[in-house]
Short mmCIF file of C-alpha atoms (C1' of nucleotides) in Angstrom, two decimals:
data_model
loop_
_atom_site.label_atom_id
_atom_site.label_comp_id
_atom_site.label_asym_id
_atom_site.label_seq_id
_atom_site.Cartn_x
_atom_site.Cartn_y
_atom_site.Cartn_z
CA MET A 668 0.12 0.04 -0.09
CA PRO A 669 1.77 3.37 -1.19
CA GLN A 670 2.29 6.13 1.37
CA PRO A 671 -0.17 8.88 0.94
CA LEU A 672 1.14 12.07 -0.45
CA ARG A 673 0.41 15.05 1.54
CA ILE A 674 -1.43 17.49 -0.44
CA GLU A 675 -3.01 20.81 0.54
CA LEU A 676 -5.98 22.03 -1.63
CA ASP A 677 -7.20 25.58 -1.52
CA ARG A 678 -10.72 25.71 -2.84
CA THR A 679 -10.74 29.44 -2.60
CA SER A 680 -8.08 29.52 -5.22
CA PRO A 681 -8.83 30.32 -8.92
CA VAL A 682 -6.57 27.24 -9.82
CA PRO A 683 -8.99 24.24 -10.43
CA LEU A 684 -8.94 21.69 -7.97
CA TYR A 685 -7.70 18.98 -10.32
CA HIS A 686 -4.72 21.21 -11.34
CA GLN A 687 -3.67 21.87 -7.76
CA VAL A 688 -3.81 18.02 -7.15
CA ALA A 689 -1.72 17.41 -10.36
CA GLN A 690 1.02 20.31 -9.39
CA ALA A 691 1.18 18.65 -6.13
CA ILE A 692 2.12 15.22 -7.55
CA GLN A 693 4.33 16.84 -9.97
CA ALA A 694 6.24 18.48 -7.38
CA ALA A 695 6.60 15.20 -5.66
CA ILE A 696 7.94 13.68 -8.64
CA ASP A 697 10.52 16.52 -9.34
CA ASP A 698 11.92 16.44 -5.81
CA GLY A 699 12.03 12.85 -5.46
CA ARG A 700 9.41 12.21 -2.95
CA LEU A 701 8.14 9.88 -5.72
CA ALA A 702 10.66 7.87 -7.48
CA PRO A 703 10.34 6.58 -11.02
CA GLY A 704 8.21 3.24 -10.88
CA GLU A 705 6.82 4.02 -7.69
CA LEU A 706 3.15 3.09 -7.07
CA LEU A 707 0.64 5.79 -6.42
CA GLU A 708 -2.36 5.71 -3.99
CA ASN A 709 -5.48 4.43 -5.79
CA GLU A 710 -8.40 6.88 -7.44
CA ILE A 711 -10.85 6.28 -4.85
CA SER A 712 -8.51 6.53 -1.93
CA LEU A 713 -6.83 9.78 -3.14
CA ALA A 714 -10.28 11.22 -4.00
CA ASN A 715 -11.71 10.44 -0.38
CA ARG A 716 -8.76 11.57 1.33
CA LEU A 717 -8.65 14.82 -0.37
CA GLY A 718 -12.35 15.43 -0.15
CA ILE A 719 -12.82 15.46 -3.91
CA SER A 720 -14.90 13.43 -6.37
CA ARG A 721 -13.26 10.66 -8.24
CA PRO A 722 -13.70 12.26 -11.78
CA THR A 723 -11.67 15.38 -10.30
CA ALA A 724 -9.05 13.05 -8.89
CA ARG A 725 -8.96 11.16 -12.29
CA GLN A 726 -8.68 14.44 -14.20
CA ALA A 727 -5.57 15.26 -12.07
CA LEU A 728 -3.87 12.10 -12.64
CA ARG A 729 -4.97 12.31 -16.63
CA GLU A 730 -3.04 15.64 -16.67
CA LEU A 731 0.05 14.04 -15.53
CA VAL A 732 -0.46 11.01 -17.60
CA ASP A 733 -0.58 13.52 -20.61
CA LYS A 734 2.67 15.11 -19.73
CA GLY A 735 4.39 11.74 -19.50
CA GLN A 736 4.81 11.79 -15.78
CA LEU A 737 2.66 8.94 -14.87
CA VAL A 738 1.63 5.66 -16.44
CA ARG A 739 -1.82 4.16 -15.65
CA LYS A 740 -3.02 0.60 -16.16
CA ARG A 741 -6.58 -0.94 -15.42
CA GLY A 742 -6.28 -3.25 -12.39
CA ALA A 743 -2.46 -2.34 -11.97
CA GLY A 744 -2.90 1.15 -10.66
CA THR A 745 -1.02 4.47 -11.35
CA HIS A 746 2.83 4.59 -11.31
CA VAL A 747 5.44 7.38 -11.80
CA ALA A 748 6.89 6.93 -15.26
CA PRO A 749 10.12 5.21 -16.05
CA ALA A 750 13.20 6.89 -17.48
CA ARG A 751 13.79 8.25 -21.21
CA ILE A 752 15.49 7.48 -24.39
CA ARG A 753 17.32 10.18 -26.47
CA ARG A 754 18.12 9.63 -30.22
CA PRO A 755 20.37 11.72 -32.39
CA VAL A 756 18.74 13.09 -35.64
CA ASP A 757 20.84 11.19 -37.95
CA LEU A 758 20.19 8.83 -40.94
CA THR A 759 20.26 5.87 -39.05
CA SER A 760 17.52 3.29 -37.80
CA LEU A 761 16.21 3.13 -34.27
CA TYR A 762 17.55 -0.49 -34.21
CA ASP A 763 21.36 0.94 -34.57
CA ASP A 764 20.90 3.44 -32.07
CA LEU A 765 19.62 1.18 -29.34
CA THR A 766 22.17 -1.70 -30.20
CA LYS A 767 24.79 1.36 -29.78
CA SER A 768 23.53 2.48 -26.73
CA GLY A 769 23.56 -0.67 -24.93
CA GLN A 770 19.89 -1.51 -24.91
CA LYS A 771 18.38 -4.91 -26.52
CA PRO A 772 16.06 -3.75 -29.43
CA THR A 773 13.58 -6.46 -30.59
CA THR A 774 11.15 -6.10 -33.31
CA GLU A 775 7.84 -7.58 -33.73
CA VAL A 776 6.61 -7.63 -37.32
CA LEU A 777 2.80 -7.00 -36.94
CA GLU A 778 2.14 -6.80 -40.56
CA HIS A 779 4.20 -7.59 -43.83
CA THR A 780 2.04 -7.33 -46.84
CA THR A 781 1.82 -5.98 -50.44
CA VAL A 782 -0.69 -3.16 -50.80
CA PRO A 783 -1.36 -0.66 -53.76
CA ALA A 784 0.39 2.59 -52.73
CA PRO A 785 -2.01 5.11 -51.27
CA VAL A 786 -1.54 8.85 -52.51
CA ASP A 787 0.54 10.19 -49.92
CA VAL A 788 3.00 7.12 -50.16
CA ALA A 789 2.79 7.09 -53.81
CA HIS A 790 3.83 10.84 -53.72
CA ALA A 791 6.64 10.25 -51.28
CA LEU A 792 8.20 7.49 -53.22
CA ASP A 793 7.55 9.02 -56.52
CA ILE A 794 5.55 6.32 -58.10
CA PRO A 795 2.14 6.11 -59.78
CA GLU A 796 -0.77 5.87 -57.30
CA GLY A 797 -1.88 2.23 -56.71
CA THR A 798 1.48 0.80 -57.50
CA GLU A 799 2.09 -2.09 -55.62
CA VAL A 800 4.14 -1.76 -52.71
CA VAL A 801 5.30 -3.76 -49.48
CA MET A 802 3.98 -2.31 -46.39
CA ILE A 803 5.55 -3.11 -42.83
CA ARG A 804 4.42 -2.41 -39.57
CA ARG A 805 6.64 -3.31 -36.65
CA LEU A 806 6.72 -2.82 -32.91
CA ARG A 807 10.00 -2.10 -31.76
CA ARG A 808 10.88 -2.81 -27.98
CA ALA A 809 14.18 -1.86 -25.98
CA ASP A 810 14.58 -4.05 -23.21
CA GLY A 811 11.16 -5.63 -23.61
CA ASP A 812 9.72 -2.12 -23.22
CA PRO A 813 7.51 -0.96 -26.28
CA ILE A 814 9.32 2.13 -27.84
CA ALA A 815 8.01 2.91 -31.34
CA LEU A 816 5.46 1.71 -33.98
CA MET A 817 6.88 2.03 -37.32
CA THR A 818 5.04 1.76 -40.71
CA ASN A 819 7.23 1.70 -43.64
CA TYR A 820 6.44 1.18 -47.44
CA LEU A 821 9.10 -0.11 -49.91
CA PRO A 822 9.26 -1.11 -53.50
CA ILE A 823 8.56 -4.60 -53.85
CA ALA A 824 12.10 -5.41 -55.41
CA ILE A 825 14.02 -4.22 -52.46
CA ALA A 826 11.80 -5.14 -49.53
CA PRO A 827 13.16 -7.33 -46.86
CA SER A 828 11.32 -10.38 -45.67
CA ARG A 829 9.57 -10.71 -42.63
CA GLU A 830 12.18 -13.06 -41.24
CA ASP A 831 15.05 -10.43 -41.98
CA LEU A 832 13.11 -7.93 -40.34
CA GLU A 833 12.64 -9.66 -37.05
CA ALA A 834 16.24 -10.23 -36.93
CA ASP A 835 17.83 -6.97 -37.99
CA GLY A 836 16.86 -3.43 -38.30
CA LEU A 837 15.39 -2.09 -42.00
CA TYR A 838 18.53 -0.15 -42.82
CA ASP A 839 20.79 -3.17 -42.38
CA CYS A 840 18.56 -5.25 -44.06
CA LEU A 841 18.51 -2.84 -47.00
CA ARG A 842 22.29 -2.80 -47.15
CA GLY A 843 22.33 -6.42 -47.08
CA ARG A 844 20.46 -6.30 -50.45
CA GLY A 845 22.74 -3.75 -51.73
CA VAL A 846 20.85 -0.74 -51.19
CA LYS A 847 22.43 2.19 -49.64
CA PRO A 848 20.36 4.98 -48.14
CA ARG A 849 22.34 8.20 -48.50
CA ILE A 850 19.89 10.94 -48.11
CA ALA A 851 16.57 11.39 -46.48
CA LYS A 852 13.94 14.03 -45.82
CA GLN A 853 12.46 14.06 -42.30
CA ARG A 854 9.50 15.62 -40.76
CA ILE A 855 9.20 15.52 -36.88
CA GLY A 856 6.10 16.66 -35.19
CA ALA A 857 3.90 15.65 -32.19
CA ARG A 858 0.42 14.68 -31.48
CA THR A 859 -1.53 12.66 -28.87
CA ALA A 860 -1.88 9.08 -29.18
CA SER A 861 -5.00 7.12 -30.46
CA ALA A 862 -6.36 4.52 -28.15
CA ALA A 863 -5.10 1.81 -30.41
CA GLU A 864 -1.68 3.36 -30.36
CA ALA A 865 -1.78 3.84 -26.79
CA ARG A 866 -2.47 0.16 -26.11
CA MET A 867 0.24 -0.97 -28.35
CA LEU A 868 2.95 1.28 -26.72
CA ASP A 869 1.88 0.74 -23.37
CA GLU A 870 0.96 4.27 -22.83
CA ALA A 871 -2.12 6.12 -21.61
CA PRO A 872 -4.76 6.97 -24.40
CA ARG A 873 -3.91 10.43 -24.51
CA ALA A 874 0.05 10.22 -24.23
CA ALA A 875 2.09 12.74 -26.17
CA LEU A 876 3.91 10.93 -29.11
CA LEU A 877 6.70 12.07 -31.09
CA THR A 878 5.87 11.48 -34.83
CA MET A 879 8.49 11.00 -37.66
CA GLU A 880 7.88 10.83 -41.42
CA ARG A 881 10.84 10.18 -43.39
CA THR A 882 11.62 9.35 -47.04
CA ALA A 883 14.87 7.78 -47.62
CA PHE A 884 16.91 7.95 -51.06
CA ASP A 885 19.59 6.03 -52.46
CA GLU A 886 22.93 7.40 -54.02
CA ALA A 887 21.12 7.67 -57.42
CA GLY A 888 18.34 9.59 -56.00
CA ALA A 889 15.83 7.01 -55.92
CA ALA A 890 13.52 6.68 -53.12
CA VAL A 891 13.91 3.61 -51.29
CA GLU A 892 11.46 3.72 -48.31
CA PHE A 893 8.93 6.03 -46.79
CA GLY A 894 8.08 5.39 -43.02
CA ALA A 895 5.95 6.81 -40.54
CA HIS A 896 6.93 6.23 -37.08
CA ILE A 897 5.43 6.98 -33.77
CA TYR A 898 7.66 7.28 -30.46
CA ARG A 899 6.68 7.38 -26.98
CA ALA A 900 7.39 10.94 -25.96
CA SER A 901 7.87 9.89 -22.47
CA ARG A 902 10.73 7.69 -23.35
CA TYR A 903 12.03 9.62 -26.55
CA SER A 904 13.64 12.50 -27.92
CA PHE A 905 15.81 13.47 -30.87
CA GLU A 906 19.08 15.36 -30.49
CA THR A 907 21.26 17.09 -32.98
CA THR A 908 24.12 19.17 -33.51
CA MET A 909 23.86 21.72 -36.34
CA PHE A 910 26.29 24.18 -38.13
CA ALA A 911 25.30 27.50 -39.44
CA GLY A 912 25.77 27.33 -43.28
CA MET B 1085 -25.91 26.92 -36.21
CA PRO B 1086 -23.70 24.28 -37.54
CA GLN B 1087 -25.12 21.47 -39.65
CA PRO B 1088 -25.28 18.39 -37.34
CA LEU B 1089 -22.78 15.66 -38.62
CA ARG B 1090 -24.28 11.99 -39.29
CA ILE B 1091 -23.01 9.83 -36.87
CA GLU B 1092 -23.96 6.14 -36.36
CA LEU B 1093 -23.00 4.49 -32.92
CA ASP B 1094 -22.92 0.74 -32.30
CA ARG B 1095 -23.49 -0.02 -28.51
CA THR B 1096 -22.82 -3.54 -29.02
CA SER B 1097 -19.36 -2.72 -30.21
CA PRO B 1098 -16.23 -3.23 -27.89
CA VAL B 1099 -15.07 0.30 -29.14
CA PRO B 1100 -15.96 2.56 -26.47
CA LEU B 1101 -18.87 5.16 -27.29
CA TYR B 1102 -16.65 8.23 -26.97
CA HIS B 1103 -14.16 6.65 -29.41
CA GLN B 1104 -16.67 5.88 -32.00
CA VAL B 1105 -17.75 9.38 -31.90
CA ALA B 1106 -14.23 10.71 -32.24
CA GLN B 1107 -13.42 8.29 -35.13
CA ALA B 1108 -16.61 9.59 -36.84
CA ILE B 1109 -15.71 13.15 -36.38
CA GLN B 1110 -12.11 12.41 -37.54
CA ALA B 1111 -13.36 11.05 -40.62
CA ALA B 1112 -15.48 13.96 -41.51
CA ILE B 1113 -12.17 16.26 -41.04
CA ASP B 1114 -10.37 14.05 -42.99
CA ASP B 1115 -12.57 13.68 -46.11
CA GLY B 1116 -13.42 17.53 -45.94
CA ARG B 1117 -16.92 17.34 -44.93
CA LEU B 1118 -15.69 19.24 -41.94
CA ALA B 1119 -13.43 22.10 -42.96
CA PRO B 1120 -10.57 23.95 -41.08
CA GLY B 1121 -12.13 26.67 -38.75
CA GLU B 1122 -15.48 25.24 -39.18
CA LEU B 1123 -17.74 25.35 -35.92
CA LEU B 1124 -19.01 21.95 -34.66
CA GLU B 1125 -22.35 21.14 -33.00
CA ASN B 1126 -22.24 22.15 -29.20
CA GLU B 1127 -21.67 19.81 -26.68
CA ILE B 1128 -25.39 19.07 -25.43
CA SER B 1129 -26.70 19.22 -28.70
CA LEU B 1130 -24.23 16.33 -29.88
CA ALA B 1131 -24.90 14.29 -26.85
CA ASN B 1132 -28.79 14.52 -26.96
CA ARG B 1133 -28.90 13.75 -30.55
CA LEU B 1134 -26.55 10.73 -30.25
CA GLY B 1135 -28.23 9.51 -27.24
CA ILE B 1136 -25.06 9.38 -25.09
CA SER B 1137 -23.99 11.60 -22.04
CA ARG B 1138 -22.39 14.86 -22.11
CA PRO B 1139 -19.36 13.53 -20.55
CA THR B 1140 -18.96 10.79 -22.99
CA ALA B 1141 -19.53 13.48 -25.79
CA ARG B 1142 -16.85 15.74 -24.10
CA GLN B 1143 -14.31 12.72 -23.66
CA ALA B 1144 -14.66 12.23 -27.73
CA LEU B 1145 -13.97 15.84 -28.32
CA ARG B 1146 -11.23 16.08 -25.90
CA GLU B 1147 -9.56 13.03 -27.80
CA LEU B 1148 -9.71 14.96 -30.92
CA VAL B 1149 -8.60 18.23 -29.15
CA ASP B 1150 -5.45 16.24 -27.88
CA LYS B 1151 -4.86 15.23 -31.48
CA GLY B 1152 -4.70 18.82 -32.59
CA GLN B 1153 -7.98 18.37 -34.75
CA LEU B 1154 -10.12 20.17 -32.84
CA VAL B 1155 -9.91 23.70 -30.96
CA ARG B 1156 -12.28 24.40 -28.03
CA LYS B 1157 -12.95 27.67 -26.06
CA ARG B 1158 -15.57 28.16 -23.28
CA GLY B 1159 -18.37 30.31 -24.65
CA ALA B 1160 -16.97 30.29 -28.14
CA GLY B 1161 -17.61 26.37 -29.21
CA THR B 1162 -15.63 23.87 -30.77
CA HIS B 1163 -13.92 24.54 -34.02
CA VAL B 1164 -11.86 22.31 -36.48
CA ALA B 1165 -8.36 23.12 -36.13
CA PRO B 1166 -6.45 25.54 -38.54
CA ALA B 1167 -3.53 24.60 -40.79
CA ARG B 1168 0.07 24.01 -39.90
CA ILE B 1169 3.36 25.19 -39.91
CA ARG B 1170 6.50 23.43 -40.95
CA ARG B 1171 9.98 24.38 -40.03
CA PRO B 1172 13.33 23.14 -41.12
CA VAL B 1173 15.75 21.84 -38.33
CA ASP B 1174 18.37 24.61 -39.09
CA LEU B 1175 20.42 26.85 -37.12
CA THR B 1176 17.98 29.79 -37.46
CA SER B 1177 15.44 31.56 -35.53
CA LEU B 1178 11.69 31.01 -35.56
CA TYR B 1179 11.45 34.61 -36.59
CA ASP B 1180 13.47 34.17 -39.73
CA ASP B 1181 11.69 31.23 -40.73
CA LEU B 1182 8.24 32.91 -40.57
CA THR B 1183 9.49 35.99 -42.42
CA LYS B 1184 10.74 33.79 -45.20
CA SER B 1185 7.68 31.98 -45.42
CA GLY B 1186 5.67 35.08 -45.79
CA GLN B 1187 4.06 35.10 -42.29
CA LYS B 1188 4.35 37.75 -40.09
CA PRO B 1189 5.79 37.00 -37.07
CA THR B 1190 5.31 39.39 -33.97
CA THR B 1191 7.08 38.95 -30.53
CA GLU B 1192 5.63 39.88 -27.15
CA VAL B 1193 8.45 39.98 -24.31
CA LEU B 1194 6.77 38.65 -21.56
CA GLU B 1195 9.71 38.69 -19.25
CA HIS B 1196 13.21 40.24 -19.46
CA THR B 1197 14.94 40.03 -16.24
CA THR B 1198 18.40 39.20 -14.84
CA VAL B 1199 18.52 35.90 -12.51
CA PRO B 1200 20.91 33.72 -11.04
CA ALA B 1201 21.38 30.94 -13.33
CA PRO B 1202 19.75 27.58 -12.30
CA VAL B 1203 21.65 24.49 -12.50
CA ASP B 1204 20.63 23.27 -15.88
CA VAL B 1205 21.23 26.70 -17.48
CA ALA B 1206 24.43 26.76 -15.73
CA HIS B 1207 25.64 23.58 -17.09
CA ALA B 1208 24.62 24.36 -20.68
CA LEU B 1209 26.16 27.55 -20.73
CA ASP B 1210 29.23 26.30 -19.03
CA ILE B 1211 29.10 28.96 -16.28
CA PRO B 1212 29.30 28.60 -12.51
CA GLU B 1213 25.81 27.84 -10.95
CA GLY B 1214 24.31 31.28 -9.68
CA THR B 1215 25.94 33.38 -12.15
CA GLU B 1216 23.82 36.17 -13.22
CA VAL B 1217 22.36 35.90 -16.62
CA VAL B 1218 19.48 37.36 -18.55
CA MET B 1219 16.30 35.43 -18.71
CA ILE B 1220 13.82 36.20 -21.64
CA ARG B 1221 10.24 34.80 -22.10
CA ARG B 1222 8.75 35.49 -25.36
CA LEU B 1223 5.39 34.53 -26.96
CA ARG B 1224 5.81 34.47 -30.66
CA ARG B 1225 2.78 34.99 -32.83
CA ALA B 1226 2.37 34.25 -36.68
CA ASP B 1227 -0.22 36.43 -38.42
CA GLY B 1228 -1.81 36.98 -34.86
CA ASP B 1229 -1.87 33.43 -33.91
CA PRO B 1230 0.38 32.30 -30.99
CA ILE B 1231 2.74 29.75 -32.31
CA ALA B 1232 5.48 29.35 -29.69
CA LEU B 1233 6.78 29.96 -26.02
CA MET B 1234 10.35 30.71 -25.80
CA THR B 1235 12.49 30.99 -22.87
CA ASN B 1236 16.14 31.87 -23.47
CA TYR B 1237 19.15 32.44 -21.12
CA LEU B 1238 22.00 34.76 -22.32
CA PRO B 1239 25.11 36.21 -20.74
CA ILE B 1240 24.48 39.69 -19.36
CA ALA B 1241 27.22 41.06 -21.68
CA ILE B 1242 25.50 40.02 -24.73
CA ALA B 1243 21.94 39.97 -24.24
CA PRO B 1244 19.76 42.25 -26.39
CA SER B 1245 17.40 44.70 -24.71
CA ARG B 1246 13.62 44.06 -24.57
CA GLU B 1247 13.08 46.58 -27.25
CA ASP B 1248 15.29 45.11 -29.69
CA LEU B 1249 13.69 41.78 -29.09
CA GLU B 1250 10.23 43.18 -29.79
CA ALA B 1251 11.42 44.26 -33.15
CA ASP B 1252 13.73 41.43 -34.32
CA GLY B 1253 14.33 37.66 -33.76
CA LEU B 1254 16.95 36.96 -31.42
CA TYR B 1255 19.69 35.69 -33.50
CA ASP B 1256 19.25 38.98 -35.62
CA CYS B 1257 19.93 40.98 -32.39
CA LEU B 1258 22.91 38.77 -31.59
CA ARG B 1259 24.34 39.39 -34.89
CA GLY B 1260 23.80 43.11 -34.51
CA ARG B 1261 25.80 42.99 -31.52
CA GLY B 1262 28.64 41.02 -33.15
CA VAL B 1263 27.70 37.72 -31.95
CA LYS B 1264 27.50 35.01 -34.49
CA PRO B 1265 26.04 31.68 -33.70
CA ARG B 1266 27.77 29.03 -35.59
CA ILE B 1267 26.85 25.67 -33.82
CA ALA B 1268 23.85 24.43 -31.58
CA LYS B 1269 23.04 21.48 -29.78
CA GLN B 1270 19.65 20.65 -30.01
CA ARG B 1271 17.04 18.24 -28.47
CA ILE B 1272 13.36 17.90 -29.96
CA GLY B 1273 10.96 16.33 -27.83
CA ALA B 1274 7.15 16.22 -27.03
CA ARG B 1275 4.79 16.41 -24.12
CA THR B 1276 1.43 17.66 -23.20
CA ALA B 1277 0.55 21.30 -22.50
CA SER B 1278 0.45 22.49 -18.89
CA ALA B 1279 -3.02 24.75 -18.23
CA ALA B 1280 -0.95 28.03 -18.25
CA GLU B 1281 0.89 27.06 -21.16
CA ALA B 1282 -2.26 25.99 -23.03
CA ARG B 1283 -3.74 29.30 -22.22
CA MET B 1284 -0.70 31.22 -23.53
CA LEU B 1285 -0.76 29.27 -26.58
CA ASP B 1286 -4.59 29.15 -27.16
CA GLU B 1287 -4.41 25.50 -27.04
CA ALA B 1288 -6.62 23.03 -25.16
CA PRO B 1289 -4.98 21.83 -21.61
CA ARG B 1290 -3.68 18.83 -22.83
CA ALA B 1291 -2.83 19.46 -26.29
CA ALA B 1292 0.38 17.91 -27.46
CA LEU B 1293 3.52 20.21 -27.54
CA LEU B 1294 6.54 19.96 -29.49
CA THR B 1295 9.57 20.98 -27.23
CA MET B 1296 13.07 22.10 -28.40
CA GLU B 1297 16.02 22.77 -26.03
CA ARG B 1298 19.10 24.46 -27.78
CA THR B 1299 22.56 25.71 -26.82
CA ALA B 1300 24.04 27.96 -29.25
CA PHE B 1301 27.96 28.52 -29.77
CA ASP B 1302 29.90 31.21 -31.32
CA GLU B 1303 32.92 30.39 -33.80
CA ALA B 1304 34.97 30.44 -30.47
CA GLY B 1305 33.13 27.94 -29.06
CA ALA B 1306 31.63 29.96 -26.33
CA ALA B 1307 27.79 29.28 -25.35
CA VAL B 1308 25.99 32.20 -26.45
CA GLU B 1309 22.39 31.18 -25.34
CA PHE B 1310 20.54 28.43 -24.02
CA GLY B 1311 16.84 28.19 -24.92
CA ALA B 1312 13.81 26.04 -24.14
CA HIS B 1313 10.94 26.48 -26.53
CA ILE B 1314 7.64 25.03 -26.80
CA TYR B 1315 5.55 24.91 -30.13
CA ARG B 1316 2.15 23.85 -30.65
CA ALA B 1317 2.10 20.54 -32.28
CA SER B 1318 -0.96 21.25 -34.15
CA ARG B 1319 0.39 23.92 -36.05
CA TYR B 1320 4.26 22.91 -36.11
CA SER B 1321 6.79 20.34 -37.25
CA PHE B 1322 10.52 20.49 -37.89
CA GLU B 1323 11.66 19.28 -41.31
CA THR B 1324 15.19 18.21 -42.10
CA THR B 1325 17.23 16.67 -44.86
CA MET B 1326 20.21 14.44 -43.82
CA PHE B 1327 23.07 12.63 -45.55
CA ALA B 1328 24.60 9.37 -44.60
CA GLY B 1329 27.81 10.15 -43.25
"C1'" DG C 785 -21.74 55.00 -35.47
"C1'" DA C 786 -19.78 53.84 -30.90
"C1'" DT C 787 -19.99 52.16 -26.66
"C1'" DG C 788 -21.59 49.41 -22.75
"C1'" DA C 789 -24.68 46.58 -20.51
"C1'" DA C 790 -27.64 42.58 -20.49
"C1'" DG C 791 -28.83 38.19 -22.09
"C1'" DA C 792 -27.81 34.08 -24.56
"C1'" DT C 793 -24.78 30.41 -25.85
"C1'" DA C 794 -21.24 27.18 -24.94
"C1'" DT C 795 -17.46 25.10 -22.54
"C1'" DG C 796 -15.26 24.48 -17.92
"C1'" DT C 797 -15.29 22.50 -13.46
"C1'" DC C 798 -17.03 19.72 -9.91
"C1'" DC C 799 -20.16 16.21 -7.95
"C1'" DT C 800 -22.45 11.58 -7.21
"C1'" DG C 801 -23.31 7.12 -8.61
"C1'" DA C 802 -22.90 2.36 -11.16
"C1'" DC C 803 -21.19 -1.33 -13.87
"C1'" DA C 804 -17.38 -3.21 -17.04
"C1'" DA C 805 -12.81 -4.87 -17.85
"C1'" DA C 806 -7.77 -5.61 -17.00
"C1'" DC C 807 -4.52 -6.96 -13.83
"C1'" DA C 808 -2.41 -8.73 -9.60
"C1'" DC C 809 -2.45 -11.68 -6.05
"C1'" DT C 810 -3.74 -15.89 -3.68
"C1'" DT C 811 -5.26 -20.51 -3.24
"C1'" DG C 812 -5.80 -25.21 -4.66
"C1'" DA C 813 -4.84 -29.20 -7.56
"C1'" DC C 814 -1.53 -31.89 -9.65
"C1'" DG D 1438 7.27 -26.05 -8.53
"C1'" DT D 1439 3.77 -25.15 -12.14
"C1'" DC D 1440 -0.66 -24.03 -13.65
"C1'" DA D 1441 -5.43 -22.69 -13.66
"C1'" DA D 1442 -9.18 -20.94 -11.25
"C1'" DG D 1443 -11.00 -17.56 -8.12
"C1'" DT D 1444 -10.95 -13.26 -5.89
"C1'" DG D 1445 -9.73 -8.68 -4.94
"C1'" DT D 1446 -7.95 -4.46 -6.74
"C1'" DT D 1447 -7.94 -0.74 -9.56
"C1'" DT D 1448 -8.71 1.96 -13.60
"C1'" DG D 1449 -12.13 2.79 -17.77
"C1'" DT D 1450 -16.35 3.72 -19.44
"C1'" DC D 1451 -20.90 5.87 -18.97
"C1'" DA D 1452 -24.73 8.36 -17.07
"C1'" DG D 1453 -27.10 12.44 -14.90
"C1'" DG D 1454 -26.73 16.74 -12.56
"C1'" DA D 1455 -25.35 21.64 -11.33
"C1'" DC D 1456 -23.14 25.93 -11.10
"C1'" DA D 1457 -19.12 28.97 -12.66
"C1'" DT D 1458 -16.93 31.29 -16.43
"C1'" DA D 1459 -15.69 32.98 -21.22
"C1'" DT D 1460 -17.43 34.53 -25.34
"C1'" DC D 1461 -20.62 36.11 -28.71
"C1'" DT D 1462 -24.82 38.79 -29.92
"C1'" DT D 1463 -28.41 41.96 -29.31
"C1'" DC D 1464 -30.20 46.22 -27.57
"C1'" DA D 1465 -30.34 50.66 -25.68
"C1'" DT D 1466 -28.12 54.85 -24.96
"C1'" DC D 1467 -25.27 58.67 -26.32
#
DNA sequence: GATGAAGATATGTCCTGACAAACACTTGAC
DNA sequence: GTCAAGTGTTTGTCAGGACATATCTTCATC
């Protein structure tokens, strides 16, 4: 049974109750009174103890889940979120980066099928819409934890097999087939997770996600893959060093 | 009075009601039946028409707000979100990029004060903790819309004045003082907004934010600024082209 | 025509209540 | 020691309700 956190609420304050609770919990996380991984008091107990309603308590907790500070699971409770992953913005694959940083990446290929290229994929790969391409969906884990959900489209002629992809990263597979990605256009953004994505990534339904869309080209300038990846923002960031041109 | 969107709910489905509603609205946005900026039906009307409770309808709308698809304001209603901003990952300032893309950036300097450097700032600027630095907080707008909230720390000797910053971007101000940023280390991440940040940026309280922390150095290798920026993910993404090296 | 007040509209905040479903733990059988 | 079933715990989903607050529109006055 977790130790109840001391939280003072001020009902005369213009700050909403749910936000006061969220800030108190955040402060406890920041100053170490709540450690990564630690189990929090359950919703009903917290609400009763603070004299607020359960929906209000849930809203406070949800705010912190959305900021990546807490992780919640039905039946399991609410925990302080674990540590993070940082990644250089380079033309590498996540697989390479994880391996180099001593983490053990594994890949679960969720889908590996041939589809007619949708309009956005066709545009990115510079092929006629409807051309058959290979669509790959993979869940990447690091040390057992889901990290990223990646959807990639490749021309059929160069697409690795499902077996290859479960053993290696995509770019190593391509290199093994003589395809050398040399240039990539990449767009990094963010949004909140859908319910399905959240479940796949072991995140709360509204957690922030880092998104990355990338089109890679070989030395001849031919598009070799178009990928749309989503990363857990609670565990992930991109790092880069730039030089003024 | 907005046209009610046709939404079919399946109460026998394992998909939660709120999610079915969210998906239906998302589909209408995707296929153009709901245009950017368009006003949606109000919460109570939507709930009554669909035979669901108002909290359920609100949860559906919140899910879309969190994905950046909708914008909600008390008293004003729920609108489809407006268009987006894309930005290259280069050593430029947001001011430069907006100007180049034909948008009219304005800067509101919220704070311009001297503070003892906190530990993270001291570390980034490679100065002793507690050294006095200039802390600047600015709200950047493009064509009147808030886009970014930026906090920067600079050594006192090179820090531009409040007046300079309201007229120009930070990097132009620095160049005007003979300081040339040449290298920067940058980290891009994401999280959800706090209530205060959301208000500043005219976003929903749980909207996804793109975050960027940057330390810039001059040609001698001295740190000239450390900045922590947050951008509206609904309006913003980073773009980059990379070369395998 | 401009301005301010009042009213209407719509979302934000908070409450009580109930049932479903996922997870963890305990117990008993093998 | 392992495994399956049962139980308890906890969050997820949904409902109904009320009041507060921000925004917009309308109307009256100057």
